[in-house]
CSV table of C-alpha atoms and ligand atoms in Angstrom, one decimal:
chain,number,residue,atom,x,y,z
A,1,MET,CA,-71.8,-115.2,39.9
A,2,ALA,CA,-69.8,-113.9,42.8
A,3,ARG,CA,-69.7,-110.1,43.1
A,4,HIS,CA,-67.8,-108.1,45.7
A,5,GLU,CA,-68.1,-104.3,45.8
A,6,ALA,CA,-65.7,-102.1,47.7
A,7,LEU,CA,-67.5,-100.4,50.6
A,8,ARG,CA,-64.5,-98.0,50.9
A,9,THR,CA,-61.2,-97.3,49.3
A,10,PRO,CA,-58.1,-96.0,51.0
A,11,VAL,CA,-57.9,-92.5,52.3
A,12,PHE,CA,-54.5,-91.2,53.5
A,13,SER,CA,-53.8,-88.5,56.0
A,14,GLY,CA,-50.6,-86.4,55.6
A,15,PRO,CA,-47.9,-86.8,53.1
A,16,ALA,CA,-45.8,-90.0,52.9
A,17,GLY,CA,-42.6,-88.4,54.1
A,18,TRP,CA,-40.2,-91.1,52.9
A,19,ASN,CA,-41.5,-90.6,49.4
A,20,ALA,CA,-41.5,-86.8,49.6
A,21,ILE,CA,-37.7,-86.7,50.5
A,22,LEU,CA,-36.8,-88.6,47.3
A,23,SER,CA,-36.7,-87.1,43.8
A,24,ARG,CA,-40.1,-87.1,42.3
A,25,ALA,CA,-41.2,-90.4,40.6
A,26,ALA,CA,-42.9,-90.2,37.2
A,27,PRO,CA,-46.5,-91.1,37.7
A,28,ARG,CA,-47.7,-94.3,36.2
A,29,ALA,CA,-50.8,-94.6,34.0
A,30,ARG,CA,-54.3,-95.0,35.6
A,31,LEU,CA,-56.2,-97.9,34.2
A,32,GLU,CA,-58.4,-96.7,31.3
A,33,GLY,CA,-60.5,-99.0,29.2
A,34,ALA,CA,-60.3,-102.8,29.2
A,35,THR,CA,-57.3,-105.1,29.4
A,36,GLY,CA,-56.7,-108.7,30.2
A,37,CYS,CA,-54.1,-110.7,32.0
A,38,ASP,CA,-53.4,-114.1,33.7
A,39,ILE,CA,-53.2,-112.7,37.3
A,40,ALA,CA,-54.5,-109.4,38.6
A,41,ILE,CA,-53.2,-108.2,42.0
A,42,VAL,CA,-55.1,-105.6,44.0
A,43,GLY,CA,-52.7,-103.5,46.0
A,44,GLY,CA,-49.1,-102.4,45.3
A,45,GLY,CA,-47.6,-102.7,48.8
A,46,PHE,CA,-45.1,-105.2,50.2
A,47,ALA,CA,-47.6,-108.0,49.7
A,48,GLY,CA,-48.7,-107.2,46.2
A,49,LEU,CA,-45.2,-106.5,44.8
A,50,SER,CA,-43.8,-109.6,46.5
A,51,ALA,CA,-46.5,-111.7,45.0
A,52,ALA,CA,-45.8,-110.4,41.5
A,53,ARG,CA,-42.0,-111.1,42.0
A,54,ARG,CA,-42.7,-114.6,43.2
A,55,LEU,CA,-45.1,-115.3,40.3
A,56,HIS,CA,-42.5,-114.2,37.8
A,57,GLN,CA,-39.9,-116.4,39.5
A,58,ILE,CA,-42.2,-119.4,39.3
A,59,ASP,CA,-43.4,-118.8,35.7
A,60,PRO,CA,-41.8,-115.9,33.8
A,61,GLY,CA,-44.5,-116.3,31.1
A,62,LEU,CA,-47.4,-115.2,33.3
A,63,ASP,CA,-48.9,-111.9,32.4
A,64,VAL,CA,-49.4,-110.0,35.7
A,65,VAL,CA,-51.2,-106.7,36.3
A,66,ILE,CA,-51.1,-104.7,39.6
A,67,LEU,CA,-53.8,-102.2,40.4
A,68,GLU,CA,-52.9,-99.7,43.1
A,69,ALA,CA,-55.4,-97.3,44.6
A,70,ALA,CA,-52.8,-94.6,45.4
A,71,ARG,CA,-49.3,-94.2,43.9
A,72,ILE,CA,-46.5,-96.7,44.7
A,73,ALA,CA,-44.9,-95.7,48.0
A,74,GLU,CA,-47.8,-93.5,49.0
A,75,GLY,CA,-49.8,-96.3,50.7
A,76,GLY,CA,-49.1,-98.1,54.0
A,77,THR,CA,-45.9,-99.5,52.5
A,78,GLY,CA,-44.4,-96.0,52.1
A,79,ARG,CA,-45.6,-94.8,55.5
A,80,ASN,CA,-43.9,-97.1,58.0
A,81,SER,CA,-40.7,-96.8,60.0
A,82,GLY,CA,-38.7,-99.2,57.8
A,83,PHE,CA,-37.7,-101.9,60.4
A,84,MET,CA,-37.7,-105.2,58.5
A,85,ILE,CA,-37.4,-107.4,61.6
A,86,ASP,CA,-36.3,-111.0,61.7
A,87,LEU,CA,-37.1,-111.9,65.3
A,88,PRO,CA,-40.4,-112.3,67.1
A,89,HIS,CA,-42.1,-108.9,67.3
A,90,GLU,CA,-45.5,-109.5,68.8
A,91,LEU,CA,-47.1,-106.1,69.3
A,92,THR,CA,-49.7,-107.4,71.7
A,93,SER,CA,-47.1,-108.7,74.2
A,94,SER,CA,-45.3,-106.5,76.6
A,95,ASP,CA,-41.8,-107.5,75.4
A,96,TYR,CA,-42.4,-108.7,71.8
A,97,ALA,CA,-42.1,-112.4,72.7
A,98,GLY,CA,-44.7,-114.4,70.8
A,99,SER,CA,-47.1,-117.0,71.9
A,100,GLY,CA,-44.5,-119.8,72.2
A,101,GLU,CA,-41.0,-120.9,71.5
A,102,SER,CA,-41.9,-123.2,68.6
A,103,ARG,CA,-44.0,-120.6,66.7
A,104,ASP,CA,-41.3,-117.9,67.4
A,105,ARG,CA,-38.6,-120.1,65.9
A,106,GLN,CA,-40.7,-120.8,62.9
A,107,LEU,CA,-41.6,-117.2,62.4
A,108,THR,CA,-38.0,-116.1,62.7
A,109,GLN,CA,-37.0,-118.5,60.0
A,110,LEU,CA,-39.8,-117.3,57.8
A,111,ASN,CA,-39.0,-113.6,58.5
A,112,ARG,CA,-35.4,-114.3,57.5
A,113,HIS,CA,-36.7,-115.9,54.3
A,114,ALA,CA,-38.6,-112.7,53.6
A,115,ILE,CA,-35.5,-110.6,54.3
A,116,ASP,CA,-33.4,-112.8,51.9
A,117,PHE,CA,-36.2,-112.5,49.3
A,118,ALA,CA,-36.0,-108.7,49.6
A,119,ALA,CA,-32.2,-108.7,49.5
A,120,GLN,CA,-32.2,-110.7,46.3
A,121,ALA,CA,-34.7,-108.3,44.8
A,122,VAL,CA,-32.5,-105.4,45.9
A,123,ALA,CA,-29.5,-106.9,44.1
A,124,GLU,CA,-31.5,-108.0,41.0
A,125,TYR,CA,-33.4,-104.7,40.6
A,126,ALA,CA,-30.2,-102.6,41.4
A,127,ILE,CA,-32.0,-100.8,44.3
A,128,PRO,CA,-29.5,-98.4,45.9
A,129,GLU,CA,-27.7,-99.7,49.0
A,130,GLY,CA,-28.9,-97.0,51.3
A,131,TRP,CA,-32.5,-98.1,50.8
A,132,PHE,CA,-31.9,-101.5,52.3
A,133,GLN,CA,-29.2,-102.0,54.9
A,134,CYS,CA,-28.7,-105.1,57.1
A,135,SER,CA,-27.6,-103.1,60.0
A,136,GLY,CA,-29.7,-104.6,62.9
A,137,LYS,CA,-31.7,-102.5,65.4
A,138,ILE,CA,-31.9,-101.7,69.0
A,139,ASN,CA,-34.8,-102.0,71.5
A,140,ALA,CA,-34.2,-98.8,73.5
A,141,ALA,CA,-35.2,-98.6,77.2
A,142,ALA,CA,-35.7,-95.3,79.0
A,143,SER,CA,-37.3,-96.5,82.3
A,144,ALA,CA,-37.5,-99.4,84.7
A,145,VAL,CA,-40.5,-100.7,82.6
A,146,GLY,CA,-38.3,-100.7,79.5
A,147,MET,CA,-35.3,-102.2,81.2
A,148,ALA,CA,-37.5,-105.0,82.5
A,149,ALA,CA,-39.0,-105.6,79.1
A,150,ASN,CA,-35.5,-105.8,77.5
A,151,GLU,CA,-34.3,-108.3,80.2
A,152,SER,CA,-37.4,-110.4,79.6
A,153,TYR,CA,-37.0,-110.3,75.8
A,154,ALA,CA,-33.2,-111.1,76.2
A,155,ARG,CA,-34.1,-114.2,78.2
A,156,HIS,CA,-36.5,-115.3,75.4
A,157,LEU,CA,-33.7,-114.7,72.8
A,158,ARG,CA,-31.3,-116.8,74.9
A,159,ASP,CA,-33.9,-119.6,74.9
A,160,LEU,CA,-34.2,-119.3,71.2
A,161,GLY,CA,-30.4,-119.3,70.8
A,162,GLU,CA,-30.6,-115.9,69.0
A,163,ALA,CA,-27.6,-113.4,69.0
A,164,HIS,CA,-28.1,-110.2,71.0
A,165,GLU,CA,-26.1,-107.6,72.9
A,166,MET,CA,-27.1,-105.6,75.9
A,167,LEU,CA,-26.0,-101.9,75.7
A,168,ASP,CA,-25.6,-99.7,78.7
A,169,ALA,CA,-26.5,-96.0,79.0
A,170,SER,CA,-23.1,-94.8,77.7
A,171,ALA,CA,-23.2,-97.0,74.6
A,172,MET,CA,-26.7,-95.8,73.9
A,173,ARG,CA,-25.5,-92.2,74.2
A,174,GLU,CA,-22.6,-92.9,71.9
A,175,ILE,CA,-25.0,-94.3,69.2
A,176,THR,CA,-28.0,-91.9,69.6
A,177,GLY,CA,-26.3,-88.7,70.9
A,178,THR,CA,-28.9,-88.4,73.6
A,179,ASP,CA,-28.7,-89.5,77.3
A,180,TYR,CA,-32.4,-90.2,77.3
A,181,TYR,CA,-32.0,-94.0,77.2
A,182,ARG,CA,-30.9,-96.1,80.1
A,183,GLY,CA,-30.1,-99.1,78.0
A,184,GLY,CA,-30.6,-101.0,74.8
A,185,LEU,CA,-30.9,-104.5,73.4
A,186,TYR,CA,-29.1,-104.8,70.0
A,187,THR,CA,-30.1,-107.6,67.6
A,188,PRO,CA,-28.1,-107.9,64.4
A,189,GLY,CA,-30.6,-109.5,62.0
A,190,ALA,CA,-33.0,-106.6,61.1
A,191,ALA,CA,-32.7,-104.8,57.7
A,192,MET,CA,-33.4,-101.1,57.8
A,193,ILE,CA,-35.2,-99.9,54.7
A,194,GLN,CA,-36.0,-96.5,53.2
A,195,PRO,CA,-39.5,-97.7,52.6
A,196,ALA,CA,-40.4,-95.5,49.7
A,197,GLY,CA,-37.0,-96.0,47.9
A,198,TYR,CA,-37.2,-99.8,48.4
A,199,VAL,CA,-40.7,-100.1,47.1
A,200,ARG,CA,-40.2,-97.7,44.2
A,201,GLY,CA,-37.1,-99.7,43.1
A,202,PHE,CA,-39.0,-102.9,43.6
A,203,ALA,CA,-41.8,-101.7,41.4
A,204,LEU,CA,-39.5,-100.5,38.6
A,205,GLY,CA,-37.6,-103.8,38.7
A,206,LEU,CA,-40.9,-105.7,38.3
A,207,GLU,CA,-41.9,-103.5,35.3
A,208,ARG,CA,-38.6,-104.4,33.7
A,209,THR,CA,-39.7,-108.0,33.9
A,210,GLY,CA,-43.0,-107.2,32.2
A,211,VAL,CA,-45.4,-106.7,35.1
A,212,ARG,CA,-47.8,-103.9,34.4
A,213,ILE,CA,-48.6,-101.5,37.2
A,214,PHE,CA,-51.5,-99.0,37.2
A,215,GLU,CA,-51.6,-96.3,39.8
A,216,GLN,CA,-54.5,-94.2,41.2
A,217,SER,CA,-56.7,-97.1,40.1
A,218,PRO,CA,-58.7,-98.2,43.1
A,219,VAL,CA,-60.6,-101.4,42.4
A,220,LEU,CA,-64.3,-100.8,43.1
A,221,CYS,CA,-65.7,-104.2,42.4
A,222,ILE,CA,-64.6,-107.7,41.6
A,223,GLU,CA,-66.8,-110.3,40.0
A,224,ASN,CA,-66.5,-113.8,38.8
A,225,GLY,CA,-68.3,-115.0,35.7
A,226,ALA,CA,-68.0,-117.7,33.0
A,227,GLN,CA,-64.9,-115.9,31.6
A,228,GLY,CA,-63.0,-115.6,34.9
A,229,TRP,CA,-62.6,-112.5,37.1
A,230,ARG,CA,-63.4,-108.9,36.2
A,231,LEU,CA,-62.0,-106.1,38.3
A,232,LEU,CA,-63.7,-102.8,37.8
A,233,THR,CA,-62.2,-99.3,38.4
A,234,ALA,CA,-63.7,-95.9,37.8
A,235,ARG,CA,-62.5,-95.8,34.2
A,236,GLY,CA,-61.5,-99.3,33.3
A,237,GLU,CA,-61.6,-103.0,33.8
A,238,VAL,CA,-59.2,-105.9,34.0
A,239,ARG,CA,-60.2,-109.5,33.1
A,240,ALA,CA,-58.0,-112.1,34.8
A,241,GLU,CA,-58.0,-115.8,35.2
A,242,ARG,CA,-57.0,-115.4,38.9
A,243,VAL,CA,-56.8,-112.6,41.4
A,244,ILE,CA,-54.6,-111.9,44.5
A,245,MET,CA,-56.1,-109.5,47.0
A,246,ALA,CA,-53.0,-107.8,48.5
A,247,ASN,CA,-54.9,-104.8,50.0
A,248,ASN,CA,-54.3,-105.6,53.6
A,249,GLY,CA,-57.2,-104.4,55.9
A,250,HIS,CA,-59.1,-103.3,52.8
A,251,LEU,CA,-59.9,-106.9,52.3
A,252,GLU,CA,-62.8,-106.3,54.7
A,253,SER,CA,-64.0,-103.4,52.4
A,254,PHE,CA,-64.9,-106.1,49.9
A,255,GLY,CA,-66.9,-108.0,52.5
A,256,PHE,CA,-64.3,-110.6,53.6
A,257,GLN,CA,-63.4,-111.3,57.3
A,258,ARG,CA,-66.0,-108.8,58.4
A,259,GLY,CA,-65.9,-108.2,62.2
A,260,ARG,CA,-62.6,-110.0,62.5
A,261,LEU,CA,-60.0,-107.5,61.5
A,262,MET,CA,-58.6,-104.7,63.8
A,263,HIS,CA,-57.8,-101.5,61.9
A,264,ILE,CA,-55.1,-99.5,63.7
A,265,MET,CA,-54.0,-96.1,62.5
A,266,LEU,CA,-50.3,-95.4,63.3
A,267,ASN,CA,-48.6,-92.1,63.0
A,268,ALA,CA,-45.1,-90.7,62.3
A,269,CYS,CA,-43.2,-87.4,61.9
A,270,MET,CA,-40.0,-86.7,60.1
A,271,THR,CA,-37.9,-83.6,60.8
A,272,GLU,CA,-36.6,-81.1,58.4
A,273,GLU,CA,-33.0,-81.8,57.3
A,274,LEU,CA,-30.6,-81.2,60.2
A,275,SER,CA,-28.1,-78.4,59.8
A,276,ALA,CA,-24.4,-78.8,60.4
A,277,ASP,CA,-24.9,-77.0,63.8
A,278,HIS,CA,-27.7,-79.4,64.7
A,279,LEU,CA,-25.5,-82.4,63.8
A,280,ARG,CA,-22.7,-81.1,65.9
A,281,ALA,CA,-25.0,-80.6,68.9
A,282,LEU,CA,-26.5,-84.0,68.4
A,283,GLY,CA,-23.4,-86.2,67.9
A,284,GLY,CA,-24.0,-89.9,67.7
A,285,HIS,CA,-24.0,-92.2,64.7
A,286,GLU,CA,-25.2,-91.1,61.3
A,287,CYS,CA,-27.8,-93.9,61.0
A,288,TRP,CA,-29.5,-96.0,63.7
A,289,GLY,CA,-32.9,-97.4,64.5
A,290,ALA,CA,-34.5,-97.9,67.9
A,291,THR,CA,-37.8,-99.6,68.5
A,292,PRO,CA,-39.2,-99.1,72.0
A,293,SER,CA,-38.5,-101.8,74.5
A,294,ASP,CA,-42.2,-101.8,75.3
A,295,PRO,CA,-44.2,-102.2,72.0
A,296,MET,CA,-46.5,-99.3,73.0
A,297,GLY,CA,-43.6,-96.8,73.3
A,298,THR,CA,-42.0,-94.5,70.7
A,299,THR,CA,-39.9,-95.7,67.7
A,300,VAL,CA,-37.0,-93.4,66.6
A,301,ARG,CA,-34.8,-93.5,63.6
A,302,ARG,CA,-32.0,-91.4,62.5
A,303,ILE,CA,-31.2,-91.4,58.8
A,304,GLY,CA,-28.5,-89.9,56.6
A,305,PRO,CA,-27.9,-88.6,53.1
A,306,ALA,CA,-28.2,-92.1,51.6
A,307,GLN,CA,-31.8,-92.3,52.8
A,308,GLY,CA,-32.9,-88.7,51.9
A,309,GLY,CA,-31.0,-86.4,54.2
A,310,HIS,CA,-29.9,-86.1,57.9
A,311,ARG,CA,-33.2,-86.4,59.6
A,312,ILE,CA,-35.0,-87.9,62.6
A,313,VAL,CA,-38.1,-90.0,62.2
A,314,ILE,CA,-40.4,-90.6,65.2
A,315,ARG,CA,-43.4,-92.8,65.5
A,316,GLN,CA,-45.9,-93.0,68.3
A,317,GLY,CA,-49.5,-93.4,69.0
A,318,GLY,CA,-51.9,-96.0,67.6
A,319,TYR,CA,-55.7,-95.6,67.4
A,320,TYR,CA,-58.3,-98.3,66.6
A,321,ARG,CA,-60.3,-96.9,63.7
A,322,PRO,CA,-62.7,-99.4,62.0
A,323,ARG,CA,-63.2,-96.9,59.1
A,324,MET,CA,-59.5,-97.0,58.4
A,325,GLN,CA,-59.0,-93.2,58.4
A,326,THR,CA,-57.3,-90.7,60.6
A,327,SER,CA,-59.0,-87.4,61.1
A,328,THR,CA,-57.2,-84.1,60.9
A,329,ARG,CA,-57.9,-83.6,64.6
A,330,ASP,CA,-56.5,-87.1,65.5
A,331,LEU,CA,-53.3,-86.3,63.5
A,332,ALA,CA,-52.9,-82.9,65.0
A,333,ARG,CA,-53.2,-84.3,68.5
A,334,LEU,CA,-50.7,-87.0,67.8
A,335,VAL,CA,-48.2,-84.6,66.3
A,336,ARG,CA,-48.3,-82.7,69.6
A,337,HIS,CA,-47.5,-85.9,71.5
A,338,MET,CA,-44.7,-86.8,69.1
A,339,ARG,CA,-43.3,-83.3,69.5
A,340,GLN,CA,-43.1,-83.9,73.3
A,341,LYS,CA,-41.4,-87.3,72.8
A,342,PHE,CA,-39.0,-85.7,70.4
A,343,GLU,CA,-38.1,-82.8,72.7
A,344,ALA,CA,-37.6,-85.2,75.7
A,345,ARG,CA,-35.1,-87.2,73.7
A,346,PHE,CA,-33.4,-84.4,71.8
A,347,PRO,CA,-33.4,-81.2,73.9
A,348,MET,CA,-30.3,-80.1,71.8
A,349,LEU,CA,-32.6,-80.0,68.7
A,350,ARG,CA,-35.2,-77.6,70.1
A,351,GLY,CA,-36.6,-75.6,67.2
A,352,VAL,CA,-36.0,-78.3,64.6
A,353,ARG,CA,-39.3,-78.5,62.6
A,354,PHE,CA,-41.2,-81.6,61.7
A,355,GLU,CA,-41.4,-81.3,57.9
A,356,TYR,CA,-43.7,-84.2,57.3
A,357,CYS,CA,-46.3,-85.8,59.6
A,358,TRP,CA,-48.5,-88.7,58.4
A,359,SER,CA,-50.7,-91.5,59.4
A,360,GLY,CA,-50.9,-95.0,58.0
A,361,HIS,CA,-53.0,-98.2,58.4
A,362,LEU,CA,-52.1,-101.5,60.1
A,363,CYS,CA,-54.3,-104.5,60.2
A,364,LEU,CA,-54.1,-106.9,63.1
A,365,SER,CA,-56.1,-109.9,64.1
A,366,ARG,CA,-56.8,-110.6,67.7
A,367,ASN,CA,-55.1,-114.0,67.5
A,368,GLY,CA,-52.1,-112.7,65.5
A,369,VAL,CA,-52.9,-114.6,62.3
A,370,SER,CA,-52.8,-113.4,58.7
A,371,VAL,CA,-55.2,-114.2,55.9
A,372,MET,CA,-53.3,-116.0,53.2
A,373,ARG,CA,-55.6,-118.5,51.6
A,374,GLU,CA,-57.9,-119.1,48.6
A,375,LEU,CA,-61.1,-117.2,49.4
A,376,GLU,CA,-63.1,-118.4,46.5
A,377,PRO,CA,-62.0,-120.5,43.5
A,378,GLY,CA,-59.4,-118.4,41.7
A,379,LEU,CA,-59.4,-115.6,44.3
A,380,TYR,CA,-56.5,-115.5,46.8
A,381,ALA,CA,-55.7,-113.2,49.8
A,382,ALA,CA,-52.3,-112.0,50.9
A,383,CYS,CA,-53.6,-109.8,53.7
A,384,VAL,CA,-53.4,-108.8,57.4
A,385,ASP,CA,-49.9,-107.6,58.2
A,386,ASN,CA,-50.2,-107.9,62.0
A,387,GLY,CA,-48.1,-104.7,62.3
A,388,LEU,CA,-45.0,-106.2,60.7
A,389,GLY,CA,-45.8,-106.0,57.0
A,390,THR,CA,-42.2,-105.4,55.8
A,391,THR,CA,-41.7,-109.1,56.5
A,392,ARG,CA,-45.2,-110.6,57.1
A,393,SER,CA,-46.7,-109.1,54.0
A,394,THR,CA,-43.7,-110.0,52.0
A,395,LEU,CA,-44.4,-113.6,53.2
A,396,THR,CA,-48.2,-113.5,52.5
A,397,GLY,CA,-47.4,-112.2,49.0
A,398,ILE,CA,-44.9,-115.0,48.4
A,399,GLY,CA,-47.3,-117.6,49.9
A,400,ALA,CA,-50.3,-116.4,47.8
A,401,ALA,CA,-48.2,-116.6,44.6
A,402,GLU,CA,-47.0,-120.1,45.4
A,403,MET,CA,-50.4,-121.3,46.4
A,404,LEU,CA,-52.0,-119.9,43.2
A,405,CYS,CA,-49.3,-121.8,41.2
A,406,GLY,CA,-50.0,-125.1,43.0
A,407,LEU,CA,-46.7,-125.1,45.0
A,408,THR,CA,-46.4,-126.0,48.7
A,409,SER,CA,-43.6,-124.5,50.7
A,410,ALA,CA,-42.7,-123.7,54.3
A,411,VAL,CA,-44.5,-120.3,53.7
A,412,THR,CA,-47.7,-121.8,52.4
A,413,ARG,CA,-47.7,-124.5,55.1
A,414,PHE,CA,-47.3,-121.9,57.8
A,415,PHE,CA,-50.2,-119.7,56.7
A,416,THR,CA,-52.6,-122.5,55.7
A,417,ALA,CA,-52.2,-124.0,59.1
A,418,GLU,CA,-53.3,-120.8,60.8
A,419,ALA,CA,-56.7,-120.4,62.2
A,420,GLN,CA,-59.2,-117.8,61.0
A,421,PRO,CA,-58.9,-114.4,62.7
A,422,ASP,CA,-60.9,-114.4,65.9
A,423,ARG,CA,-64.2,-112.6,65.9
A,424,LEU,CA,-64.1,-109.1,67.5
A,425,PRO,CA,-66.7,-107.7,69.9
A,426,PRO,CA,-69.5,-105.9,68.1
A,427,HIS,CA,-69.3,-102.1,67.3
A,428,PRO,CA,-68.9,-99.8,69.2
A,429,LEU,CA,-67.6,-102.1,72.0
A,430,ASP,CA,-64.6,-103.1,69.9
A,431,THR,CA,-63.6,-99.5,69.4
A,432,VAL,CA,-64.1,-98.4,72.9
A,433,GLY,CA,-62.5,-101.5,74.4
A,434,ALA,CA,-59.5,-101.4,72.0
A,435,ASN,CA,-58.8,-97.7,72.4
A,436,ALA,CA,-59.1,-97.8,76.2
A,437,TYR,CA,-56.7,-100.8,76.3
A,438,MET,CA,-54.2,-99.1,74.0
A,439,ARG,CA,-54.3,-95.8,76.0
A,440,TRP,CA,-53.7,-97.8,79.2
A,441,LYS,CA,-50.7,-99.6,77.6
A,442,GLU,CA,-49.4,-96.4,76.2
A,443,TRP,CA,-49.6,-94.7,79.6
A,444,ARG,CA,-47.6,-97.6,81.2
A,445,ALA,CA,-45.0,-97.2,78.4
A,446,ARG,CA,-45.1,-93.4,78.5
A,447,LEU,CA,-41.4,-92.9,79.0
A,448,GLU,CA,-40.4,-95.6,76.4
B,501,FAD,C1,-46.4,-95.2,61.1
B,501,FAD,C2,-46.2,-96.6,60.8
B,501,FAD,C3,-45.0,-97.3,61.1
B,501,FAD,C4,-44.8,-98.6,60.8
B,501,FAD,N1,-43.6,-99.2,61.0
B,501,FAD,C5,-43.3,-100.5,60.6
B,501,FAD,C6,-42.0,-101.0,60.7
B,501,FAD,O1,-41.1,-100.4,61.1
B,501,FAD,N2,-41.9,-102.3,60.3
B,501,FAD,C7,-42.9,-103.1,59.7
B,501,FAD,O2,-42.7,-104.2,59.4
B,501,FAD,N3,-44.1,-102.5,59.6
B,501,FAD,C8,-44.4,-101.2,60.0
B,501,FAD,N4,-45.6,-100.7,59.8
B,501,FAD,C9,-46.6,-101.5,59.2
B,501,FAD,C10,-46.4,-101.6,57.7
B,501,FAD,O3,-46.5,-100.4,57.1
B,501,FAD,C11,-47.5,-102.5,57.1
B,501,FAD,O4,-47.5,-103.7,57.8
B,501,FAD,C12,-47.4,-102.8,55.6
B,501,FAD,O5,-47.5,-101.6,54.9
B,501,FAD,C13,-48.3,-103.8,55.1
B,501,FAD,O6,-48.0,-104.1,53.8
B,501,FAD,P1,-49.2,-104.6,52.8
B,501,FAD,O7,-48.6,-104.7,51.5
B,501,FAD,O8,-49.8,-105.8,53.4
B,501,FAD,O9,-50.3,-103.5,52.9
B,501,FAD,P2,-50.2,-102.0,52.4
B,501,FAD,O10,-48.9,-101.4,52.6
B,501,FAD,O11,-51.3,-101.3,53.1
B,501,FAD,O12,-50.5,-102.1,50.9
B,501,FAD,C14,-51.8,-102.4,50.4
B,501,FAD,C15,-52.1,-101.5,49.2
B,501,FAD,O13,-53.4,-101.8,48.7
B,501,FAD,C16,-53.9,-100.6,48.2
B,501,FAD,N5,-55.4,-100.8,48.1
B,501,FAD,C17,-56.3,-100.9,49.1
B,501,FAD,N6,-57.5,-101.0,48.6
B,501,FAD,C18,-57.4,-101.0,47.3
B,501,FAD,C19,-58.3,-101.1,46.2
B,501,FAD,N7,-59.6,-101.2,46.4
B,501,FAD,N8,-57.8,-101.1,44.9
B,501,FAD,C20,-56.5,-101.0,44.7
B,501,FAD,N9,-55.6,-100.9,45.7
B,501,FAD,C21,-56.0,-100.9,47.0
B,501,FAD,C22,-53.5,-99.6,49.2
B,501,FAD,O14,-53.5,-98.3,48.6
B,501,FAD,C23,-52.1,-100.0,49.6
B,501,FAD,O15,-51.1,-99.4,48.8
B,501,FAD,C24,-45.8,-99.3,60.1
B,501,FAD,C25,-47.0,-98.7,59.8
B,501,FAD,C26,-47.2,-97.4,60.1
B,501,FAD,C27,-48.4,-96.7,59.7
């Protein structure tokens, strides 16, 4: 009998701001007592919810249960910046280009498949328009380093035949209201989501199709016996024929891929609602999204009433944390950094408070691969987001559902052809090495 106990379950630092600015969602039941189903899914983020939707599309008769450790939209999926990006977005490169033209073409096609899948869910589940907008995004450049990265990425996009537009400083000022940026590279294919709104609407839509979701029900142990799989929580258990692990880096907490997954904690702050005076002083467009031209820079988004109020969301600073947690001290230090970044960009908004500051978890592999495969008979993984889970985890979820149902597709072929995640150096060398490398890269991109 296979038995996998969870070494740790998710711990979140700071409130998930995107969720906090929406009207309160009614809590779902915790798992109490015993229940059975055909397929149990561990984790209710992009991957888990997408897997449930794909399972229902393939066979509406399947009985599916999702067990989420936190509440829907309070985990990593509700803590990101909401850029659902179609193009290559390789965080370990200096300009987002991936490891080769052919893989980048393939990934772009797959990312667009994920965005289409999400757009269909938005239509079918009647998710409000403001929570999913195909408005494109900008790679914003503030220094010579950023301008060079944009030039280099634009060359890559030209080679791939992808649409893009270079923006000069005055166009950037017109959009963002600040003269901080020297230029930008606009690409039209990204969808901008209100992550909490999107994922809450997605979960409600799934429930209307019969999927059962239990919140605050961390799975503590999974075991396989003669009667299939048993998933144990503190107060209940689910028996299932098959299981999809959609818990991203916490796959390692169950003993899988040990020493091969990089756990990065990323951080973000969201301002209080901007007053009419602030809005006048700021100018610019009501909604825009700017990723940094250098992946180690600062992401900024401005949102409007359709997303939860006129606010600015800023993201900066990643730390390698194998225990998958951000300490209060780490978060306080990062909030100070983000304050500096905010004030440098928006001097006209001095005094505007950060209302919500939080940290969330990314899981990368050194060689940029995900883990979407059958781990043991009847146990599947849809894990390792590589920093772009809005699309990549949507895809791993789709792929795991298809594989479990015996289908092959471009998605399953892509992931099953991937190598294993590369092994990392042993602790504490991995932590010291990764953090030193990230601090150096951040220093180089300090103006971006
Ligand atoms: C500040 C920040 C900004 C980001 N910006 C972007 C962005 O703009 N675009 C983008 O694509 N990505 C972004 N990301 C990354 C993105 O959030 C992740 O890639 C995405 O959340 C991964 O989705 P997932 O479903 O694979 O995993 P998760 O969202 O982490 O979902 C996994 C779920 O599993 C649950 N879980 C874990 N263990 C258990 C257990 N034992 N039992 C039950 N449930 C369990 C967790 O609670 C969690 O809800 C950002 C991340 C952060 C932190």
